[in-house]
Structures are given as C-alpha cells and as structure tokens.
Short mmCIF file of C-alpha atoms in Angstrom, two decimals:
data_model
loop_
_atom_site.label_atom_id
_atom_site.label_comp_id
_atom_site.label_asym_id
_atom_site.label_seq_id
_atom_site.Cartn_x
_atom_site.Cartn_y
_atom_site.Cartn_z
CA UNK Q 1 -117.07 65.78 131.74
CA UNK Q 2 -116.93 64.17 128.20
CA UNK Q 3 -113.74 66.21 127.24
CA UNK Q 4 -113.29 66.20 123.49
CA UNK Q 5 -115.61 64.19 121.42
CA UNK Q 6 -115.15 63.31 117.85
CA UNK Q 7 -117.38 61.68 115.42
CA UNK Q 8 -117.35 59.47 113.50
CA UNK Q 9 -114.61 56.97 114.65
CA UNK Q 10 -114.21 55.47 111.17
CA UNK Q 11 -115.30 56.62 107.65
CA UNK Q 12 -114.76 55.41 104.12
CA UNK Q 13 -115.34 57.91 101.46
CA UNK Q 14 -115.13 57.71 97.64
CA UNK Q 15 -112.92 60.17 95.78
CA UNK Q 16 -114.82 63.44 95.23
CA UNK Q 17 -117.31 62.98 98.10
CA UNK Q 18 -117.50 65.66 100.80
CA UNK Q 19 -118.13 65.09 104.52
CA UNK Q 20 -117.79 66.79 107.93
CA UNK Q 21 -115.88 65.54 110.88
CA UNK Q 22 -117.48 66.64 114.08
CA UNK Q 23 -115.58 67.84 117.23
CA UNK Q 24 -117.07 69.18 120.49
CA UNK Q 25 -115.53 70.02 123.81
CA UNK Q 26 -117.25 70.82 127.11
CA UNK Q 27 -114.28 72.41 128.84
CA UNK Q 28 -114.85 75.95 127.71
CA UNK Q 29 -111.48 76.00 125.98
CA UNK Q 30 -110.63 78.96 123.74
CA UNK Q 31 -108.26 77.08 121.48
CA UNK Q 32 -109.37 74.26 119.25
CA UNK Q 33 -107.33 72.59 116.45
CA UNK Q 34 -107.37 69.82 113.94
CA UNK Q 35 -104.44 67.65 113.13
CA UNK Q 36 -103.79 64.80 110.74
CA UNK Q 37 -101.54 61.91 111.60
CA UNK Q 38 -99.74 59.90 108.97
CA UNK Q 39 -97.10 57.16 109.56
CA UNK Q 40 -93.75 58.56 110.47
CA UNK Q 41 -94.85 62.24 110.25
CA UNK Q 42 -96.28 63.02 113.63
CA UNK Q 43 -99.26 65.27 113.83
CA UNK Q 44 -99.66 68.17 111.40
CA UNK Q 45 -101.81 71.05 112.09
CA UNK Q 46 -104.56 71.63 109.58
CA UNK Q 47 -106.62 74.51 111.01
CA UNK Q 48 -106.98 76.11 114.37
CA UNK Q 49 -109.16 78.54 116.20
CA UNK Q 50 -108.54 80.87 119.23
CA UNK Q 51 -112.24 81.56 119.88
CA UNK Q 52 -115.67 81.62 118.41
CA UNK Q 53 -115.76 83.35 114.97
CA UNK Q 54 -111.95 83.16 114.51
CA UNK Q 55 -110.22 80.51 112.49
CA UNK Q 56 -106.83 80.22 110.82
CA UNK Q 57 -104.74 77.95 108.61
CA UNK Q 58 -102.21 75.60 109.94
CA UNK Q 59 -99.42 73.69 108.14
CA UNK Q 60 -101.57 71.62 105.75
CA UNK Q 61 -104.90 73.54 105.22
CA UNK Q 62 -105.59 72.61 101.54
CA UNK Q 63 -108.66 70.67 100.92
CA UNK Q 64 -110.21 71.41 104.30
CA UNK Q 65 -112.50 74.07 105.73
CA UNK Q 66 -113.45 74.78 109.37
CA UNK Q 67 -115.82 77.20 111.18
CA UNK Q 68 -116.18 78.04 114.91
CA UNK Q 69 -119.73 79.33 115.43
CA UNK Q 70 -119.62 78.45 119.06
CA UNK Q 71 -116.93 77.81 121.74
CA UNK Q 72 -117.91 74.14 121.95
CA UNK Q 73 -117.94 73.08 118.32
CA UNK Q 74 -115.23 73.01 115.60
CA UNK Q 75 -116.20 70.89 112.63
CA UNK Q 76 -113.74 70.03 109.83
CA UNK Q 77 -115.09 69.81 106.32
CA UNK Q 78 -113.50 67.85 103.44
CA UNK Q 79 -114.65 69.56 100.28
CA UNK Q 80 -113.80 66.91 97.74
CA UNK Q 81 -112.10 63.85 99.18
CA UNK Q 82 -108.91 62.62 97.65
CA UNK Q 83 -106.85 59.50 98.37
CA UNK Q 84 -104.07 61.77 99.85
CA UNK Q 85 -106.50 62.61 102.57
CA UNK Q 86 -106.56 59.13 103.94
CA UNK Q 87 -105.29 59.61 107.42
CA UNK Q 88 -106.18 59.66 111.10
CA UNK Q 89 -107.67 62.97 112.24
CA UNK Q 90 -107.50 64.36 115.69
CA UNK Q 91 -109.30 67.26 117.20
CA UNK Q 92 -107.82 68.92 120.27
CA UNK Q 93 -108.71 71.73 122.56
CA UNK Q 94 -106.90 73.75 125.29
CA UNK Q 95 -106.83 76.94 127.36
CA UNK Q 96 -104.82 79.92 126.13
CA UNK Q 97 -103.14 81.41 129.20
CA UNK Q 98 -100.43 83.66 127.79
CA UNK Q 99 -99.74 80.94 125.29
CA UNK Q 100 -101.06 77.44 124.85
CA UNK Q 101 -101.43 74.92 127.58
CA UNK Q 102 -102.16 71.13 127.83
CA UNK Q 103 -104.00 69.91 124.79
CA UNK Q 104 -106.84 67.44 125.18
CA UNK Q 105 -107.25 65.22 122.26
CA UNK Q 106 -110.35 63.42 120.94
CA UNK Q 107 -110.36 59.80 120.20
CA UNK Q 108 -109.61 60.24 116.43
CA UNK Q 109 -111.32 59.63 113.18
CA UNK Q 110 -109.75 57.08 110.86
CA UNK Q 111 -110.56 58.21 107.32
CA UNK Q 112 -110.01 56.16 104.14
CA UNK Q 113 -110.61 57.62 100.67
CA UNK Q 114 -110.86 55.20 97.92
CA UNK W 1 -90.89 77.16 108.84
CA UNK W 2 -90.27 75.73 112.24
CA UNK W 3 -89.22 72.04 112.16
CA UNK W 4 -89.08 69.65 115.11
CA UNK W 5 -87.09 66.48 114.86
CA UNK W 6 -86.87 63.50 117.12
CA UNK W 7 -84.57 60.64 117.49
CA UNK W 8 -84.54 57.71 117.53
CA UNK W 9 -87.51 56.86 115.36
CA UNK W 10 -87.87 53.43 116.98
CA UNK W 11 -86.45 51.92 120.18
CA UNK W 12 -86.65 48.39 121.39
CA UNK W 13 -85.65 47.81 125.02
CA UNK W 14 -85.78 44.86 127.45
CA UNK W 15 -88.03 45.53 130.38
CA UNK W 16 -85.96 47.23 133.15
CA UNK W 17 -83.60 49.04 130.74
CA UNK W 18 -83.50 52.80 130.40
CA UNK W 19 -84.84 54.77 127.43
CA UNK W 20 -84.17 58.26 126.15
CA UNK W 21 -85.73 60.13 123.22
CA UNK W 22 -84.36 63.52 122.00
CA UNK W 23 -86.15 66.41 120.38
CA UNK W 24 -84.47 69.17 118.37
CA UNK W 25 -86.06 72.32 116.98
CA UNK W 26 -84.76 74.46 114.09
CA UNK W 27 -85.79 77.60 116.00
CA UNK W 28 -85.91 78.74 119.56
CA UNK W 29 -89.07 77.65 121.35
CA UNK W 30 -91.13 79.51 123.86
CA UNK W 31 -92.09 76.15 125.44
CA UNK W 32 -92.24 72.41 124.73
CA UNK W 33 -94.77 69.72 125.55
CA UNK W 34 -94.47 65.96 125.53
CA UNK W 35 -97.22 63.56 124.71
CA UNK W 36 -97.66 59.79 124.86
CA UNK W 37 -99.80 57.85 122.46
CA UNK W 38 -100.61 54.25 122.98
CA UNK W 39 -101.11 51.95 119.96
CA UNK W 40 -104.50 52.81 118.52
CA UNK W 41 -105.02 55.56 120.97
CA UNK W 42 -104.86 59.38 120.97
CA UNK W 43 -102.06 61.60 122.28
CA UNK W 44 -102.10 62.12 126.02
CA UNK W 45 -100.34 65.13 127.54
CA UNK W 46 -97.42 64.38 129.83
CA UNK W 47 -95.74 67.72 130.64
CA UNK W 48 -94.86 71.16 129.45
CA UNK W 49 -91.57 72.82 129.99
CA UNK W 50 -91.14 76.56 129.77
CA UNK W 51 -87.86 77.77 131.34
CA UNK W 52 -84.34 77.42 129.80
CA UNK W 53 -82.52 74.46 131.46
CA UNK W 54 -85.65 73.20 133.20
CA UNK W 55 -85.75 69.67 134.46
CA UNK W 56 -89.02 68.02 135.68
CA UNK W 57 -89.66 64.53 137.00
CA UNK W 58 -92.77 62.44 136.98
CA UNK W 59 -91.96 59.17 138.90
CA UNK W 60 -89.63 57.24 136.45
CA UNK W 61 -89.84 59.94 133.66
CA UNK W 62 -87.31 62.84 133.57
CA UNK W 63 -87.92 65.74 131.14
CA UNK W 64 -85.23 68.31 130.23
CA UNK W 65 -85.41 71.59 128.29
CA UNK W 66 -82.19 72.78 126.89
CA UNK W 67 -80.38 75.96 127.82
CA UNK W 68 -80.88 77.39 124.37
CA UNK W 69 -84.55 76.33 124.39
CA UNK W 70 -84.11 74.48 121.12
CA UNK W 71 -83.82 70.91 122.41
CA UNK W 72 -85.46 68.56 124.91
CA UNK W 73 -85.24 65.09 126.10
CA UNK W 74 -87.39 62.52 127.78
CA UNK W 75 -85.61 59.72 129.91
CA UNK W 76 -87.50 56.78 131.31
CA UNK W 77 -85.68 54.86 134.02
CA UNK W 78 -86.33 51.06 134.32
CA UNK W 79 -88.85 50.79 131.49
CA UNK W 80 -92.06 48.77 132.07
CA UNK W 81 -94.45 47.17 129.54
CA UNK W 82 -96.86 49.96 130.37
CA UNK W 83 -94.42 52.50 128.86
CA UNK W 84 -95.08 50.95 125.36
CA UNK W 85 -96.28 53.72 122.85
CA UNK W 86 -95.04 56.61 120.79
CA UNK W 87 -93.62 59.63 122.49
CA UNK W 88 -94.00 62.96 120.76
CA UNK W 89 -92.51 66.35 121.57
CA UNK W 90 -94.31 69.50 120.42
CA UNK W 91 -92.66 72.91 120.28
CA UNK W 92 -94.39 76.13 120.48
CA UNK W 93 -93.30 79.18 118.48
CA UNK W 94 -92.49 82.45 120.12
CA UNK W 95 -96.18 83.32 120.56
CA UNK W 96 -96.64 79.94 122.44
CA UNK W 97 -99.89 79.40 120.56
CA UNK W 98 -99.41 76.75 117.91
CA UNK W 99 -97.29 73.66 118.41
CA UNK W 100 -95.19 71.79 115.81
CA UNK W 101 -95.04 68.08 116.61
CA UNK W 102 -92.07 65.96 116.15
CA UNK W 103 -92.45 62.60 114.23
CA UNK W 104 -92.31 60.69 117.47
CA UNK W 105 -90.25 57.90 118.93
CA UNK W 106 -91.99 54.51 119.12
CA UNK W 107 -90.94 52.55 122.11
CA UNK W 108 -91.28 48.80 122.40
CA UNK W 109 -90.61 47.05 125.74
CA UNK W 110 -89.84 43.33 125.67
CA UNK W 111 -90.96 41.49 128.86
#
C-alpha cells in the first residue's frame, strides 16, 4: 500500500500563477482533507470531503478550490497564487466510523510564491 | 469557532527527563487525537481518546483526556533523542468529523 501520495514535493510559483496539488490514497477512505501548515500555527483545514462528489470548506478556504470525482483523488487548486499562500500543504485521509478516525498524512508539498 | 491551544510552545529537556504537553479546547470535544511530526516530516498519528477521563499508555507515553472533555495531556517518561519532534493535539467537534489542530509543542532532547 502506498498510503497517501502527494505531488509535487516542492514548487515555486510566481504571483498570479495557478497550479494543482495532487493527492491520492489507496485505502478506500471516505474522508479526505487538505491542511496548510505555517510556523507556530499548527495545521489549518482548507477543504475537506466526506465522499466522492461531496466537498466542503474548512477554516481557511479562500483562494483554493477542490473536487472529489473519485474516492481516491482529491486535488487542491490554487486559482491565482499569492505570497500569503507560501506554506507547507498536507493532504490527509481517514475512515469515517461514527466520527473521524486516525488520519494518514501525505509527505507534504512545500510551496513558495514569489 | 472552536480553538485549541497547547502549552508550552517549546520544551528543551535533557535526555532521561520527563516531558508533558497540555492541550486545551475552548469547547467540549467529542474526541481528541495526538500526532507527532519529526523535523521535515509529516504528522503521524499516535492515539485517539474518546471517553471522559480516559487514560491510555503507549510504552513511555501516557495520554489523558479530561473529565470535562475540554483538555488533554501527553506525558513522556524518560525522554530519548528519538522523541524529538513537534507534538500536536487535534480536537474534534461534536460531530467528530473535522479536527482543529493545536499549534503544537516542539520538543528538543539534549543527549
């Protein structure tokens, strides 16, 4: 099992560019989520999904879009990159069993917007 | 909205000393999880606590969930250099679906 796979690992963007961070899991988890991690602030939830075709906003959704066309994939799109989006991004997945369970995280994408 | 706080932000200990990090939520939680993140790595799940007053042990790690389900702690006995990293608590709301992460406690262990 590969677990949760994120690509790319590193990315540098210019202000105004768009890009998609990829996330795939092979554990048949219902719940998938995207977090950003900034120094001293822990992980903040951007968007999440409880199943294919269902997405919802987290704590910091502005400037990001997601879709969940399959159970396995949950890409995160930056529409027009801004320096404030410089961060480390983590994708995670888990089972929903009357509530959330252990989350498995991807290796992370370190994004710099210049 | 729900806020989760952790103290201390940093802790430096000598190898063999004990370490404790505390987690406090502004609201009652349905459950709480703890994660460890090594420098340059990704968060790795340690444990989930669900019941009021619950205490769980994993070797040298002891986790507690408060009676009011608004606070939790992680205690490491006799730290080792392999314990280095940032420890995060994550509290779930009443639906138990989305987790709010605390800012983490960064642990350094001096050999």
